[in-house]
Coordinates of C-alpha atoms and ligand atoms in Angstrom, one line a residue:
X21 CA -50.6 -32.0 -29.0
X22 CA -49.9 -30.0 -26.0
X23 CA -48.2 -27.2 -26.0
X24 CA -46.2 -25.6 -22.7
X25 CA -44.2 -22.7 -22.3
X26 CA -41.3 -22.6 -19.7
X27 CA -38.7 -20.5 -18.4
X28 CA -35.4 -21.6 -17.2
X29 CA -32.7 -23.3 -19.8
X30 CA -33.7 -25.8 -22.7
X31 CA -31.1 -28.4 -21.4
X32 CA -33.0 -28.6 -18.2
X33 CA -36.1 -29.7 -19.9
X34 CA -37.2 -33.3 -19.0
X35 CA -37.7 -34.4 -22.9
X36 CA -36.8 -37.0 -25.4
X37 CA -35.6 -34.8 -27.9
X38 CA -34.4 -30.8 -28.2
X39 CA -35.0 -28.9 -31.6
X40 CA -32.2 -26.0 -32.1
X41 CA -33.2 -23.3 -34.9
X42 CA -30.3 -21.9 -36.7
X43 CA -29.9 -19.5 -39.7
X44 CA -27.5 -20.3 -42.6
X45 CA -24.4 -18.9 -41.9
X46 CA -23.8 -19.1 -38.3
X47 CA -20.8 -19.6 -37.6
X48 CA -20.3 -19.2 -33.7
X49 CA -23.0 -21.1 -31.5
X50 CA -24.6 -19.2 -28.5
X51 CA -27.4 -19.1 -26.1
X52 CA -28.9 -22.4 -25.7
X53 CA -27.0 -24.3 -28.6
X54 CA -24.2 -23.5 -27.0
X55 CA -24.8 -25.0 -23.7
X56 CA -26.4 -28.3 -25.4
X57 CA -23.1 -28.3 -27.9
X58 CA -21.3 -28.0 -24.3
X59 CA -22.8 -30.9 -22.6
X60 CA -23.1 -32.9 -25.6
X61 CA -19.5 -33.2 -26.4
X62 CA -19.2 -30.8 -28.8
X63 CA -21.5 -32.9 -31.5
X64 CA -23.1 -29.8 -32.8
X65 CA -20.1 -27.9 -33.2
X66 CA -18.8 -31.0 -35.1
X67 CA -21.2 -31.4 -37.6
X68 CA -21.8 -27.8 -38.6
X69 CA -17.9 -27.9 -39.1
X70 CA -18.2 -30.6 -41.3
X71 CA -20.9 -29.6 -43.8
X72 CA -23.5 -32.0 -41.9
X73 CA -25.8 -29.2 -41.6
X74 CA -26.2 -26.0 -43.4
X75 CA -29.4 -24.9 -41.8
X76 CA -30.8 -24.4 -45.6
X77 CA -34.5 -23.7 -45.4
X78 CA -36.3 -26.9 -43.7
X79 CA -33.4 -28.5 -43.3
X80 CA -33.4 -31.2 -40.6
X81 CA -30.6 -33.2 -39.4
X82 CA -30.7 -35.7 -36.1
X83 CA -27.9 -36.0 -33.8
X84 CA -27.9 -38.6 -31.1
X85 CA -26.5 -38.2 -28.1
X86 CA -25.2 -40.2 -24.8
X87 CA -24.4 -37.7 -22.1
X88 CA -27.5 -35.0 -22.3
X89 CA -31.1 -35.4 -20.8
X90 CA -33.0 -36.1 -24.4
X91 CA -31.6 -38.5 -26.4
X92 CA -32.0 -36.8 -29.6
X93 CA -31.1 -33.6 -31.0
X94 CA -32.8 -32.3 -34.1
X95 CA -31.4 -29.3 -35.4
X96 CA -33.3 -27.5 -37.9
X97 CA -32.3 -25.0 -40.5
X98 CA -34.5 -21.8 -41.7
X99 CA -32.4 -20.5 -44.4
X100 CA -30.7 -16.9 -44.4
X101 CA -31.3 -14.7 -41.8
X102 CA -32.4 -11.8 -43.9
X103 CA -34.5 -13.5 -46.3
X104 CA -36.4 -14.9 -43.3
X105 CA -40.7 -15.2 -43.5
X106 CA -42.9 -16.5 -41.4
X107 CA -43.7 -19.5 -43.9
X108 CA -40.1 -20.6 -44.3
X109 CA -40.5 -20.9 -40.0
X110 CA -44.3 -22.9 -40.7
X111 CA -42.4 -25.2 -43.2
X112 CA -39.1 -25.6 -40.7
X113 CA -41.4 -26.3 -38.0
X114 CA -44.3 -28.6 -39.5
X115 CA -40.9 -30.8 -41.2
X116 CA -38.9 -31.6 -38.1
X117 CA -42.2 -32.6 -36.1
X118 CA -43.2 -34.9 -38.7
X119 CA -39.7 -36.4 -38.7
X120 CA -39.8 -36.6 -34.8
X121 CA -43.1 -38.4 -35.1
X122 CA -41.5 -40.8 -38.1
X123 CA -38.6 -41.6 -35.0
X124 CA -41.5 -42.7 -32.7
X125 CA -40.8 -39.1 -30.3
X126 CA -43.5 -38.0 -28.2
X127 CA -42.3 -35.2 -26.5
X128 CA -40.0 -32.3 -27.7
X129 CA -38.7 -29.3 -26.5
X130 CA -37.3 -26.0 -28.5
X131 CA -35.5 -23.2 -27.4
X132 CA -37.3 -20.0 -29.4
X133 CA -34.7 -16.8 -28.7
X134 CA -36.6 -14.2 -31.0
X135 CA -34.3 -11.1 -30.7
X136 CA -31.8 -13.5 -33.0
X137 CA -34.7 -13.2 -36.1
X138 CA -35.9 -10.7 -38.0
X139 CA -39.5 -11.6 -38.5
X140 CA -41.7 -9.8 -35.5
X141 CA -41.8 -11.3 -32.4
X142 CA -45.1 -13.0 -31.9
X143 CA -45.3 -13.8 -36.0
X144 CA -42.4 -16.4 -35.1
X145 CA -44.1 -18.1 -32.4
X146 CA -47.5 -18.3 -34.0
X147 CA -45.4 -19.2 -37.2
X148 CA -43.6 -22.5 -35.2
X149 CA -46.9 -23.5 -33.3
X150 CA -48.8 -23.2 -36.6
X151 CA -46.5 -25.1 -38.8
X152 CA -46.0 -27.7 -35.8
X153 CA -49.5 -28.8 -35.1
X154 CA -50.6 -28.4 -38.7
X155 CA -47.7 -30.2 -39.7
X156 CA -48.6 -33.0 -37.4
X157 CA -52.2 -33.0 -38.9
X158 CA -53.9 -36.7 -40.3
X159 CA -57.0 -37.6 -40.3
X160 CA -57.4 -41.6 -39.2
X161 CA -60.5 -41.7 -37.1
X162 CA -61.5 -45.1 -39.8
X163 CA -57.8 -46.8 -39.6
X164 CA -57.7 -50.0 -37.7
X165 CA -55.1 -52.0 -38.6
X166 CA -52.2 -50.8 -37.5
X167 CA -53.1 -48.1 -35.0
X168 CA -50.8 -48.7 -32.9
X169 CA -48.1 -46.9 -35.0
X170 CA -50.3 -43.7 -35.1
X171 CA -48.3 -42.6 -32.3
X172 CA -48.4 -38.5 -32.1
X173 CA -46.3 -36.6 -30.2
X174 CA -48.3 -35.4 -27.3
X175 CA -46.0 -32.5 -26.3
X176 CA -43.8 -29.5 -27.6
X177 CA -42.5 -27.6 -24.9
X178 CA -41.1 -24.0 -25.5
X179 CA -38.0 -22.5 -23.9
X180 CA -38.4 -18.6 -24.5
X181 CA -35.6 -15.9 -23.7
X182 CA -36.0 -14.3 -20.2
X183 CA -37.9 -11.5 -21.0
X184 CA -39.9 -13.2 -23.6
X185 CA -41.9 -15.5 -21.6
X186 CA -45.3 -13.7 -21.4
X187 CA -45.6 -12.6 -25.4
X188 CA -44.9 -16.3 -26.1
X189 CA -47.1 -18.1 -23.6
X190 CA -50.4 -15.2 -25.0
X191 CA -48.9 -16.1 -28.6
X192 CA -48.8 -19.7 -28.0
X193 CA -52.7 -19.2 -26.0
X194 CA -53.8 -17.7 -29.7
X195 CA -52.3 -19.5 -32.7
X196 CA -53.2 -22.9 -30.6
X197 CA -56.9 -22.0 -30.9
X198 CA -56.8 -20.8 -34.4
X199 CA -54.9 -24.1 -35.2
X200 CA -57.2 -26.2 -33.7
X201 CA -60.2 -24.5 -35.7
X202 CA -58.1 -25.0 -38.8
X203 CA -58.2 -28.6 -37.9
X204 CA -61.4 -28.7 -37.0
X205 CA -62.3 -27.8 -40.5
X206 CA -59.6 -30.6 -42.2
X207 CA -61.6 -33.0 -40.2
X208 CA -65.2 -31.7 -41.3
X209 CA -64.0 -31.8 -44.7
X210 CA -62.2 -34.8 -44.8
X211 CA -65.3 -37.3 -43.2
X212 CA -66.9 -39.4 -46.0
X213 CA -70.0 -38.1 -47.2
X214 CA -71.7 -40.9 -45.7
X215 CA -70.4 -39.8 -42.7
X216 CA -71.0 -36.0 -43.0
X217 CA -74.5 -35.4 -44.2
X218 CA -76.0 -31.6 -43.8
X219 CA -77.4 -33.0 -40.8
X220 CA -74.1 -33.7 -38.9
X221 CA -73.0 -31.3 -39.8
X222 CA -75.5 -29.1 -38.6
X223 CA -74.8 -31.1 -35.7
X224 CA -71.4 -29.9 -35.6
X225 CA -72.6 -26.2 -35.4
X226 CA -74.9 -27.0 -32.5
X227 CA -71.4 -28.3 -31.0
X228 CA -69.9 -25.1 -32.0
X229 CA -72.6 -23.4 -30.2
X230 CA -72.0 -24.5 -27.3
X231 CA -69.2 -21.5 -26.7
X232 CA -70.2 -18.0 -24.9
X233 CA -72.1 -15.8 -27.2
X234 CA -72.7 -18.4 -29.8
X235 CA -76.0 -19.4 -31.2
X236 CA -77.5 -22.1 -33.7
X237 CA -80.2 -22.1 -35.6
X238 CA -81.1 -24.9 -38.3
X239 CA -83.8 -24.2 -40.6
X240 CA -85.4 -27.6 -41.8
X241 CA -87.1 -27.9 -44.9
X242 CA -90.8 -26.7 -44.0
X243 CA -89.2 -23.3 -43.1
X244 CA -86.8 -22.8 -46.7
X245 CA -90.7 -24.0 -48.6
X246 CA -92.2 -21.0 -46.5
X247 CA -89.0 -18.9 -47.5
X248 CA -89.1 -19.3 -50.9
X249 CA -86.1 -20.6 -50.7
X250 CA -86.5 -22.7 -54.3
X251 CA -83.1 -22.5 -55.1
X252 CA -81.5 -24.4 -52.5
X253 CA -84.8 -26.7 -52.4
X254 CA -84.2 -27.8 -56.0
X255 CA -80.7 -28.9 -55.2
X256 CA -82.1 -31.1 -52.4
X257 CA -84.6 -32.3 -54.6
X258 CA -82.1 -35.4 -56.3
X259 CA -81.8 -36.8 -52.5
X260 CA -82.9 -38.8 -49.4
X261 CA -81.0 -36.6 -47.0
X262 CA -83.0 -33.7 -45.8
X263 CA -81.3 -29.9 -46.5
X264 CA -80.1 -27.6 -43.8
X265 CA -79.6 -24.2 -43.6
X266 CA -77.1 -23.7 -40.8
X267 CA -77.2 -20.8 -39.0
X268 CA -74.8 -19.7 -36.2
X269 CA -74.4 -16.3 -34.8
X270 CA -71.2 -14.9 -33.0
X271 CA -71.9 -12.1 -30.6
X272 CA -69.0 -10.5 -29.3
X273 CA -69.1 -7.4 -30.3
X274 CA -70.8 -3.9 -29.6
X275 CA -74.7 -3.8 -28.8
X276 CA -76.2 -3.4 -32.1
X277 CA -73.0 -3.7 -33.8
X278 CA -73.7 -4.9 -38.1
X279 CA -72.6 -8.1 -38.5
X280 CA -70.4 -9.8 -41.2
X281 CA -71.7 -12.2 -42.9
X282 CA -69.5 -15.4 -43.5
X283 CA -71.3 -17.8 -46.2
X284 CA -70.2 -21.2 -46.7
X285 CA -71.1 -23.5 -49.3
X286 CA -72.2 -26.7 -47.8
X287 CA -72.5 -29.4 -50.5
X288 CA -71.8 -33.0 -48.4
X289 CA -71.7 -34.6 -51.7
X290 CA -71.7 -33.1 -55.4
X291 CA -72.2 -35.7 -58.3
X292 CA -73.0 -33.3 -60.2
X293 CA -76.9 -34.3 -60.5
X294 CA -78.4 -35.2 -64.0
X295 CA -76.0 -32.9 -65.1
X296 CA -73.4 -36.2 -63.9
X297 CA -69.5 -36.0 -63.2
X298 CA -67.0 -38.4 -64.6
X299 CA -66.6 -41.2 -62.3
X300 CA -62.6 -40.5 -61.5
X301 CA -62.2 -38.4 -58.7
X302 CA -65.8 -38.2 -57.9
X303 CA -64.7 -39.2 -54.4
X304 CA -63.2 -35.8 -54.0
X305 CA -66.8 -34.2 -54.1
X306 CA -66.8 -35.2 -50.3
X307 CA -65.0 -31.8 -50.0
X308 CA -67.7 -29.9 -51.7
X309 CA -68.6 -28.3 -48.3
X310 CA -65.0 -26.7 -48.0
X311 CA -66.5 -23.1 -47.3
X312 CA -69.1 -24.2 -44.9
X313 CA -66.4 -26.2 -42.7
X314 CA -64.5 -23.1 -42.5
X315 CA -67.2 -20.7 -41.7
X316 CA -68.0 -23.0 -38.4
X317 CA -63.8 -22.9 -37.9
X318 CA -63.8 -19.2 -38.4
X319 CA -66.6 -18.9 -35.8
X320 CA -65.7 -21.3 -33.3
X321 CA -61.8 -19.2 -33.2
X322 CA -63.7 -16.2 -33.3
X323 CA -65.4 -17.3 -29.8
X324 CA -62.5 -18.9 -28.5
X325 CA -60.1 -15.7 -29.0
X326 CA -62.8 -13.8 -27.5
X327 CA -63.5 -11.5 -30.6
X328 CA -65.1 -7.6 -30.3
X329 CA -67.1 -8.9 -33.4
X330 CA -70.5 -9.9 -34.8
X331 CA -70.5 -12.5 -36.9
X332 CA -73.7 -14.2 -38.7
X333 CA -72.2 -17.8 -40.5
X334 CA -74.9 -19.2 -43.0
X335 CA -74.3 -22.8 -44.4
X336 CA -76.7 -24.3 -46.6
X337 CA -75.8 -27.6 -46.7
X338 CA -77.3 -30.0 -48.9
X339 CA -76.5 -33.4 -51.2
X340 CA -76.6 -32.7 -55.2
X341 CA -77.8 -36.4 -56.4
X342 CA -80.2 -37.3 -59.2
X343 CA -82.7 -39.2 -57.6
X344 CA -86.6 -39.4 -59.4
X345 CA -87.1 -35.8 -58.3
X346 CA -83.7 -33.8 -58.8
X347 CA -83.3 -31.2 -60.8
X348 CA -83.3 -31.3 -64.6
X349 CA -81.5 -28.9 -67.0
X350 CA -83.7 -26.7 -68.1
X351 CA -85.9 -26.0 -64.7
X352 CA -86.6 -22.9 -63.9
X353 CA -86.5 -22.0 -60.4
X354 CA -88.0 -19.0 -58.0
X355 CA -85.6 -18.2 -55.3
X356 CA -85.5 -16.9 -52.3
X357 CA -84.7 -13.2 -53.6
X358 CA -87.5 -13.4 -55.7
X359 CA -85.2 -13.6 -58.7
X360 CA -86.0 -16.2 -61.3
X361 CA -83.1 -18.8 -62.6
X362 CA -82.9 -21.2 -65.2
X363 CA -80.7 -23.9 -64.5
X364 CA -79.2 -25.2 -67.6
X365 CA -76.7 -27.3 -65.9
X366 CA -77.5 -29.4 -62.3
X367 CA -73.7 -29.6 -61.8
X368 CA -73.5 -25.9 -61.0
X369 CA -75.4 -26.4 -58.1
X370 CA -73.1 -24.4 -55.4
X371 CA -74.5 -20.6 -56.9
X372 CA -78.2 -22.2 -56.7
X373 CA -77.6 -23.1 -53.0
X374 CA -75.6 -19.6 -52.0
X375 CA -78.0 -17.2 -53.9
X376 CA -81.0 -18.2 -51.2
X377 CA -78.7 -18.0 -48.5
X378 CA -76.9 -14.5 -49.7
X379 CA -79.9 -12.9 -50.2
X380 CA -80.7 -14.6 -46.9
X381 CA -77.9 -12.9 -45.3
X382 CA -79.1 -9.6 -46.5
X383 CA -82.1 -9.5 -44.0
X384 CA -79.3 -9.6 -41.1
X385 CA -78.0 -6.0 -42.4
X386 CA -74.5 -6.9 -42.9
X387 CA -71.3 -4.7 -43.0
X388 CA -69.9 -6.9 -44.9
X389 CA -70.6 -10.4 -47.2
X390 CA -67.6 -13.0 -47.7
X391 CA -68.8 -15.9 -48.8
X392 CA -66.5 -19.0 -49.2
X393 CA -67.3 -21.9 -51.7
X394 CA -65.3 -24.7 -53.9
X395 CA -67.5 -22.6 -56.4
X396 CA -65.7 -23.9 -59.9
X397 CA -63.1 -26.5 -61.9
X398 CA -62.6 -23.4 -63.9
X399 CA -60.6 -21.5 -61.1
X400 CA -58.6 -24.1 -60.0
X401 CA -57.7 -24.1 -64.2
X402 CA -57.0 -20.6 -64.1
X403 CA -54.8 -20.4 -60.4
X404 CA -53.7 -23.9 -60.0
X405 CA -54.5 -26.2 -56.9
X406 CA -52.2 -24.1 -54.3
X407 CA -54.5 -20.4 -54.9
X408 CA -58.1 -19.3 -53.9
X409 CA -59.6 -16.8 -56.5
X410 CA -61.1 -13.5 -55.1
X411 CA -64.1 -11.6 -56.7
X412 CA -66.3 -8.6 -54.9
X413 CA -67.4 -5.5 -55.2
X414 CA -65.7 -4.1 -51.9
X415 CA -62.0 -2.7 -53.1
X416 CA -61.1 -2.5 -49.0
X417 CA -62.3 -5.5 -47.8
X418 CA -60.5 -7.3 -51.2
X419 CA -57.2 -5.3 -50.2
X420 CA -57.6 -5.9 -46.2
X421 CA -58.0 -9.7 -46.9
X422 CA -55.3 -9.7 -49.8
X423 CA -53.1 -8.2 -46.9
X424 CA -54.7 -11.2 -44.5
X425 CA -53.6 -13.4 -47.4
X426 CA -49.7 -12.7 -47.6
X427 CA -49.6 -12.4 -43.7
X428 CA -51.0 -15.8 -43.6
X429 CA -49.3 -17.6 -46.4
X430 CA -53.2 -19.2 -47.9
X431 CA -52.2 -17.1 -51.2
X432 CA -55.3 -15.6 -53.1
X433 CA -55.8 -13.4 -56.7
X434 CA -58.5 -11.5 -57.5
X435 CA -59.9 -11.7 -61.1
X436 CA -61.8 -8.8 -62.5
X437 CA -65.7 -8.8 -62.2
X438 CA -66.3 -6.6 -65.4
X439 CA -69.6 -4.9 -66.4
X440 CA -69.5 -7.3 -69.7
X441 CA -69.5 -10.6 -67.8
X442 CA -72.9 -10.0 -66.3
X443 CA -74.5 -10.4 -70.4
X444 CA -72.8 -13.7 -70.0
X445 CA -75.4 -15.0 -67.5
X446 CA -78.5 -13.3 -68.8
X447 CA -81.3 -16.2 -69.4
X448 CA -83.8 -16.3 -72.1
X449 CA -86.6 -16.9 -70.4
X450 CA -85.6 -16.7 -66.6
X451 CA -83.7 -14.0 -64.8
X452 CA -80.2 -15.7 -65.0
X453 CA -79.0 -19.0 -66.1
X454 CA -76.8 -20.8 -63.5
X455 CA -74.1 -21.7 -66.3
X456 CA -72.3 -19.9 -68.5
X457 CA -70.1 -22.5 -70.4
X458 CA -66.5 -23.1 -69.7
X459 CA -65.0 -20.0 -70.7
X460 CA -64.5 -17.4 -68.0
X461 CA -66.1 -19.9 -65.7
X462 CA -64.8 -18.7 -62.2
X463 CA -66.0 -15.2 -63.3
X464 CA -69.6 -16.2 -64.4
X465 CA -69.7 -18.1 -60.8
X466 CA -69.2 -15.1 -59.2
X467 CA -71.2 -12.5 -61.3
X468 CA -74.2 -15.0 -60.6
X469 CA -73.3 -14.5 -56.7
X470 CA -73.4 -10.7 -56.9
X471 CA -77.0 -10.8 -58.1
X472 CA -78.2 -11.7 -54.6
X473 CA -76.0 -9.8 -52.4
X474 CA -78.0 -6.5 -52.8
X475 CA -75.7 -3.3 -52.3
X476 CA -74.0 -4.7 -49.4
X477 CA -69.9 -5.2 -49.7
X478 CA -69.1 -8.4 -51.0
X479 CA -66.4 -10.4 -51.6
X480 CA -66.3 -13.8 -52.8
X481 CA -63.3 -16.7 -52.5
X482 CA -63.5 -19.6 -54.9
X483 CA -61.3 -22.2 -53.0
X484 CA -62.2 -25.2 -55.3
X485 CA -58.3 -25.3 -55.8
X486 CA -56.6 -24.9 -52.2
X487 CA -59.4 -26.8 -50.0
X488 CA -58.2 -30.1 -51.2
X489 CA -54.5 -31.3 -51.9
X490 CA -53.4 -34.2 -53.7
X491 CA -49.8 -33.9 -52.4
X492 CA -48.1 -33.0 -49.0
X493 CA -47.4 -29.6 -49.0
X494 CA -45.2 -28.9 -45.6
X495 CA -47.7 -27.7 -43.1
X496 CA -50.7 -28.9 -45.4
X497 CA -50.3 -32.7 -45.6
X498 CA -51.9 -34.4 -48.6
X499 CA -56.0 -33.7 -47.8
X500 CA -57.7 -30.9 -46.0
X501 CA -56.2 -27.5 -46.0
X502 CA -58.5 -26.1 -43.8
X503 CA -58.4 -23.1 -45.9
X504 CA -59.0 -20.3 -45.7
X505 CA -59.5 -19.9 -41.8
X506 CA -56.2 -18.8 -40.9
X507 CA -56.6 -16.1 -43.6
X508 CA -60.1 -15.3 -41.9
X509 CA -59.3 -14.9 -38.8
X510 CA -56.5 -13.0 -39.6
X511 CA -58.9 -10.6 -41.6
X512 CA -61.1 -10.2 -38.8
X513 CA -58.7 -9.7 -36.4
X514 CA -56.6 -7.2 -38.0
X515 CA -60.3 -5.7 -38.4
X516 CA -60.3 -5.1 -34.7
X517 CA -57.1 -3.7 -34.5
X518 CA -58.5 -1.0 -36.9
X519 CA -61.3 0.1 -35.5
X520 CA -59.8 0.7 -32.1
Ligands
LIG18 N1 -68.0 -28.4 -56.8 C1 -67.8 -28.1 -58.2 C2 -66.5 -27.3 -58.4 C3 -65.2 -28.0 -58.1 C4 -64.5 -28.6 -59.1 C5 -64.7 -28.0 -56.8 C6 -63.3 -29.3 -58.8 C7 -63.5 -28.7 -56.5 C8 -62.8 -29.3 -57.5 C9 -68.9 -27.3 -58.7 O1 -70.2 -27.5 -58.1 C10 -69.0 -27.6 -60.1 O2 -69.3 -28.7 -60.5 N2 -68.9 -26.5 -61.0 C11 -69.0 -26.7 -62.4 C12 -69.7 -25.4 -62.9 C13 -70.1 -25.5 -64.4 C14 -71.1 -26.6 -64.6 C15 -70.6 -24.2 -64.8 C16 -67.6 -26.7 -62.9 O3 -66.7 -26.1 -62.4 O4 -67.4 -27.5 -63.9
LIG19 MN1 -71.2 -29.1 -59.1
LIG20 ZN1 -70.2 -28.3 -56.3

């Protein structure tokens, strides 16, 4: 969808519909609303008067009209004035474009005056455009019958106050790139496995590479054996497809400048291995590569907004199947850090994969290590499907990306990472075993994690709960969140603003 930003009055726009915001309570129309009320009739006027529309939170109600430019108007409630957030605007926004598309409108225009709300500025434009093209969001690149009703609306155009125009048009510039990353992710992570192998999507970082001050690197097999990197090698071992270890490098900021490292896990299939999954809602395994998809989103905005950072991404992407020469419980493998692991259960393949390409990341000098990984069931048991679990070692990086978190509404809570937890995956023979049983199990994940990190700040999110949702949820439609980019971005940017 395009977005445009012009001046002059909404009820000059050339449109087919025009959305009108309105608080609860408000009782006198003006600006904008008033001068569409005017020339329609009086039909808004009308049905606020009689109850038609209370402009409760992501309430939406459609008036038709005769006399005005667009035939529709859609008026669109966000709830009382002082309890106003930027979500409740991302869930006003994302429901009335999705009822414009369900009336077959392709273009719509809104009148956005932001001295009337009481949420910053530029938070409610980037709240609108965020909730309105995420909103829009679905993935049908493999529908054929019936495409033709997979009409989209090309075009939302915004109507700012006078003096607003510039803020909105830079806002609008901004929260359309990091949309479009977070969509970029939803559609990595939503491609079949069959279609999204470790090598496309290594492919899709060379395409990310193609930006200013982006770089891609793949390293192929021959190059992890050289590495040592066993871990990650023994995963691959169960399949056909080749492993990749994606990595792609954001330059924007200062000469010299220590990079963070962003770590994705990149599973393009999990069946568990020997170590097999129940056959419901093995399909969902497609998603196992959640983290890596949003460490190329993350870096692809990063570019695009033009960053001051330096960013290294590492994805080790690889299948987990149990062909003749996967992995059996009990193996004991040499990684890349030199550490020895005994892998009691094939299913907990993601650590196996991440500790040769954390300890990987440590050669890079990093400020900072987030890695990102639909790491374990057991999270999504202890925080439910809606919340990503947060583990490090870093107390102001974990409270500069819980802040990223509530500005961004992709919630996150940390569990503790106590000395005791770190008995828990103490091998008898090896190092470490990569499974600790059931209880605790999001914990144990990440205690494994922090044994290849080295002393570098590190902070881990387990999104095996958010990256995936089995019901539409507003903004997030039933699929791929595309979390947590938005939150990353966020972090990083907000990073920035700190350092200047
Ligand atoms: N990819 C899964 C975790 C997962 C589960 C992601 C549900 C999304 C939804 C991971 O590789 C896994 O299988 N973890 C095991 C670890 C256990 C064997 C220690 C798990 O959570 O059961
Ligand atoms: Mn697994
Ligand atoms: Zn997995």
């Amino acid at each position: 969808m395009k977005i445009t930003v012009k001046k002059g009055s909404l009820a000059d726009v050339k449109t087919e519909a025009f959305i009108l915001v309105f608080c609860e309570g408000e009782k006198t129309l003006s600006g904008p609303a008033a001068d569409i009320d005017r020339k329609s009739g009086g039909l808004i006027a009308d049905i606020i008067k009689s109850g038609g529309f209370e402009a409760k939170p992501s309430q939406v109600t459609m008036i038709y009209s005769r006399t005005l430019a667009a035939k529709r108007i859609a008026l669109v409630g966000l709830g009382k004035k002082n309890e106003l957030t930027p979500e409740k605007i991302r869930r006003a926004f994302a429901k009335v474009m999705q009822e414009l598309r369900g009336s077959k409108v392709r273009k719509a225009a809104v009148s956005l005056d932001l001295s009337l709300l009481n949420v910053r500025k530029e938070k409610v434009v980037s709240a609108a455009v965020e909730g309105a093209v995420l909103g829009l969001y679905r993935y049908s690149p493999y529908k054929t019958v019936g495409r033709e009703e997979l009409q989209d609306v090309q075009e939302m155009t915004i109507v700012p106050g006078p003096k607003d125009y510039a803020l909105v048009r830079d806002e609008v510039q901004k929260t359309k790139i990091i949309a479009d990353a977070v969509c970029f992710a939803r559609d990595l992570v939503s491609a079949p496995a069959n279609e999204m192998t470790p090598s496309i999507l290594a492919e899709q970082a060379r395409g990310v590479a193609k930006r200013k001050n982006v770089s891609c690197r793949v390293l192929e097999k021959g190059q992890m054996k050289a590495l040592g990197m066993n871990a990650l090698l023994g995963v691959a071992a169960g399949s056909d497809q080749p492993p990749k270890l994606i990595v792609l490098e954001y330059t924007g900021g200062k000469k010299g400048e220590a990079p963070i490292a962003l770590v994705g896990k990149g599973l393009t299939f999990d069946s568990g291995g020997i170590s097999i999954k129940p056959a419901e809602k093995m399909d969902e395994m497609k998603t196992d590569m959640a983290g890596g998809a949003a460490v190329l989103a993350v870096i692809r905005a990063a570019a695009d907004l033009k960053l001051p950072v330096h960013l290294v991404g590492l994805v080790p992407a690889t299948e987990n199947l149990s062909g003749g020469s996967a992995l059996k419980p009990g193996d004991v493998l040499k990684s890349h850090s030199g550490r020895t692991i005994e892998v009691l259960n094939t299913d907990a393949e993601g650590r196996l994969i991440l500790a040769d390409a954390l300890s990987y990341a440590c050669r890079y000098k990093p400020s900072a290590i987030i890695d990102i990984a639909t790491l374990t069931g057991a999270c999504v048991v202890a925080l439910g499907e809606e919340v990503a679990g947060m583990l490090g070692t870093d107390d102001r990086m974990k409270k500069a990306l819980r802040e990223a978190a509530d500005a961004t509404g992709e919630l996150i809570w940390e569990l503790p990472l106590w000395d005791h937890y770190h008995e828990l995956i103490k091998s008898d023979i090896a190092d470490y075993k990569n499974s600790a049983g059931r209880l605790g199990g999001a914990i144990t994940g990440a205690a494994f994690l922090s044994k290849f990190v080295g002393e570098y700040p590190w902070v881990h999110l387990d999104i095996a709960g958010p990256a995936w949702t089995t019901k539409d949820r507003g903004y997030i439609p039933k699929g791929a969140s595309g979390i947590p980019v938005r939150l990353l971005v966020e972090f990083l940017r907000n990073r920035v603003q700190e350092k200047k």
